[in-house]
PDB file of C-alpha atoms in Angstrom:
ATOM      1  CA  ASN A  20      -6.932  30.844 -10.600  1.00 67.00           C
ATOM      2  CA  LYS A  21      -7.111  33.386  -8.257  1.00 74.00           C
ATOM      3  CA  LYS A  22      -6.954  31.371  -5.226  1.00 73.00           C
ATOM      4  CA  ALA A  23      -3.886  29.305  -6.505  1.00 72.00           C
ATOM      5  CA  PHE A  24      -1.559  31.337  -3.836  1.00 75.00           C
ATOM      6  CA  VAL A  25      -3.580  29.616  -0.960  1.00 77.00           C
ATOM      7  CA  GLU A  26      -2.412  26.320  -2.275  1.00 72.00           C
ATOM      8  CA  LEU A  27       1.224  26.796  -1.971  1.00 73.00           C
ATOM      9  CA  LEU A  28       0.656  27.445   1.478  1.00 80.00           C
ATOM     10  CA  PHE A  29       0.119  23.288   2.149  1.00 78.00           C
ATOM     11  CA  TRP A  30       2.317  20.105   1.742  1.00 70.00           C
ATOM     12  CA  LYS A  31       1.366  18.280  -1.668  1.00 74.00           C
ATOM     13  CA  ASN A  32       1.606  15.130  -2.914  1.00 83.00           C
ATOM     14  CA  PRO A  33       2.601  14.581  -6.208  1.00 83.00           C
ATOM     15  CA  THR A  34      -0.827  13.856  -7.809  1.00 81.00           C
ATOM     16  CA  ALA A  35      -2.005  17.008  -6.378  1.00 78.00           C
ATOM     17  CA  ILE A  36       1.346  18.677  -8.091  1.00 76.00           C
ATOM     18  CA  ARG A  37       0.617  17.387 -11.214  1.00 77.00           C
ATOM     19  CA  GLU A  38      -3.412  18.853 -11.113  1.00 76.00           C
ATOM     20  CA  MET A  39      -2.156  21.691 -10.316  1.00 72.00           C
ATOM     21  CA  THR A  40       0.440  22.253 -13.185  1.00 74.00           C
ATOM     22  CA  GLU A  41      -1.613  20.663 -15.811  1.00 75.00           C
ATOM     23  CA  GLY A  42      -5.261  21.473 -15.046  1.00 71.00           C
ATOM     24  CA  TYR A  43      -7.687  19.852 -12.915  1.00 66.00           C
ATOM     25  CA  SER A  44      -9.424  16.297 -13.622  1.00 65.00           C
ATOM     26  CA  SER A  45      -6.178  16.344 -16.369  1.00 55.00           C
ATOM     27  CA  LEU A  46      -5.834  12.720 -14.808  1.00 57.00           C
ATOM     28  CA  ARG A  47      -7.385   9.895 -16.655  1.00 57.00           C
ATOM     29  CA  GLU A  48      -8.937   7.201 -15.409  1.00 49.00           C
ATOM     30  CA  GLY A  49      -6.537   4.767 -13.750  1.00 51.00           C
ATOM     31  CA  GLU A  50      -3.691   7.026 -13.248  1.00 54.00           C
ATOM     32  CA  GLY A  51      -2.943   8.581  -9.730  1.00 51.00           C
ATOM     33  CA  ALA A  52      -3.986   7.826  -6.475  1.00 50.00           C
ATOM     34  CA  ALA A  53      -6.317   5.294  -7.584  1.00 49.00           C
ATOM     35  CA  ARG A  54      -4.264   3.240  -9.169  1.00 52.00           C
ATOM     36  CA  SER A  55      -1.155   3.280  -6.702  1.00 58.00           C
ATOM     37  CA  ARG A  56      -4.041   1.933  -3.830  1.00 71.00           C
ATOM     38  CA  ALA A  57      -3.241  -1.538  -2.526  1.00 74.00           C
ATOM     39  CA  PRO A  58      -5.961  -3.857  -3.304  1.00 80.00           C
ATOM     40  CA  ALA A  59      -8.017  -5.045  -0.072  1.00 85.00           C
ATOM     41  CA  TRP A  60      -7.050  -8.093   1.849  1.00 87.00           C
ATOM     42  CA  THR A  61      -9.330 -10.946   1.699  1.00 88.00           C
ATOM     43  CA  PRO A  62     -10.132 -13.098   4.431  1.00 90.00           C
ATOM     44  CA  GLN A  63      -8.772 -15.858   3.049  1.00 91.00           C
ATOM     45  CA  GLU A  64      -5.829 -14.140   2.287  1.00 89.00           C
ATOM     46  CA  GLU A  65      -5.508 -12.744   5.887  1.00 91.00           C
ATOM     47  CA  GLN A  66      -6.105 -15.844   6.828  1.00 92.00           C
ATOM     48  CA  GLU A  67      -2.856 -17.445   4.965  1.00 91.00           C
ATOM     49  CA  LEU A  68      -0.805 -14.839   5.965  1.00 90.00           C
ATOM     50  CA  ARG A  69      -1.642 -15.742   9.799  1.00 92.00           C
ATOM     51  CA  GLU A  70      -0.592 -19.331   9.408  1.00 91.00           C
ATOM     52  CA  LEU A  71       2.446 -18.257   7.574  1.00 90.00           C
ATOM     53  CA  TYR A  72       3.434 -16.135   9.789  1.00 91.00           C
ATOM     54  CA  TRP A  73       3.088 -18.840  12.838  1.00 91.00           C
ATOM     55  CA  LYS A  74       4.925 -21.655  10.829  1.00 89.00           C
ATOM     56  CA  TYR A  75       7.680 -19.769   9.964  1.00 88.00           C
ATOM     57  CA  LYS A  76       8.303 -16.849  13.077  1.00 85.00           C
ATOM     58  CA  GLU A  77      10.652 -18.981  14.540  1.00 84.00           C
ATOM     59  CA  VAL A  78      13.158 -19.503  11.705  1.00 80.00           C
ATOM     60  CA  GLU A  79      16.726 -18.083  12.699  1.00 78.00           C
ATOM     61  CA  GLY A  80      18.679 -15.892  10.476  1.00 78.00           C
ATOM     62  CA  GLU A  81      16.091 -15.611   8.126  1.00 81.00           C
ATOM     63  CA  ASP A  82      13.889 -12.793   6.881  1.00 86.00           C
ATOM     64  CA  ILE A  83      10.306 -13.521   7.667  1.00 88.00           C
ATOM     65  CA  ILE A  84       8.811 -10.978   5.349  1.00 89.00           C
ATOM     66  CA  ALA A  85      10.753 -12.228   2.258  1.00 88.00           C
ATOM     67  CA  THR A  86       9.640 -16.158   3.338  1.00 87.00           C
ATOM     68  CA  LEU A  87       5.929 -15.050   3.394  1.00 89.00           C
ATOM     69  CA  LEU A  88       5.963 -13.111   0.178  1.00 88.00           C
ATOM     70  CA  ALA A  89       7.741 -15.772  -1.639  1.00 88.00           C
ATOM     71  CA  HIS A  90       4.650 -18.370   0.189  1.00 87.00           C
ATOM     72  CA  LEU A  91       2.058 -16.020  -0.399  1.00 86.00           C
ATOM     73  CA  PRO A  92      -0.081 -17.163  -3.395  1.00 79.00           C
ATOM     74  CA  GLY A  93      -2.302 -14.973  -5.731  1.00 70.00           C
ATOM     75  CA  ARG A  94      -1.713 -11.230  -5.923  1.00 69.00           C
ATOM     76  CA  GLY A  95       1.763  -9.927  -6.143  1.00 80.00           C
ATOM     77  CA  ARG A  96       1.950  -7.704  -2.712  1.00 84.00           C
ATOM     78  CA  THR A  97       4.599  -5.835  -1.920  1.00 87.00           C
ATOM     79  CA  ARG A  98       6.936  -5.740   1.077  1.00 89.00           C
ATOM     80  CA  LYS A  99       5.464  -3.069   2.942  1.00 90.00           C
ATOM     81  CA  GLN A 100       1.969  -4.406   2.434  1.00 90.00           C
ATOM     82  CA  VAL A 101       2.506  -7.730   4.101  1.00 90.00           C
ATOM     83  CA  VAL A 102       4.645  -5.751   6.686  1.00 91.00           C
ATOM     84  CA  LYS A 103       1.648  -3.208   7.242  1.00 91.00           C
ATOM     85  CA  GLN A 104      -1.292  -5.863   7.093  1.00 91.00           C
ATOM     86  CA  LEU A 105       0.985  -7.968   9.767  1.00 90.00           C
ATOM     87  CA  VAL A 106       1.289  -5.116  12.206  1.00 91.00           C
ATOM     88  CA  ARG A 107      -2.524  -4.776  11.764  1.00 91.00           C
ATOM     89  CA  LEU A 108      -3.451  -8.299  12.084  1.00 87.00           C
TER      90      LEU A 108
END
């Protein structure tokens, strides 16, 4: 690739580095960025998160995110996903 030197001037994520070293479009379906993308929050999940937050926000001495994670039904959400969604709401 004659233009590879230009790519070296910019920061890369692991997926881009893997494509550069193993060849472009070397990633199989279900790998890389698409696999790590968090599932979207449904309106029902958002409502449930709001209700749980208002219910447990006044509890002293407890980690509210851990409590929310324990009570959220459905898909397994990470701590980071819950915090990000709370900030967005």
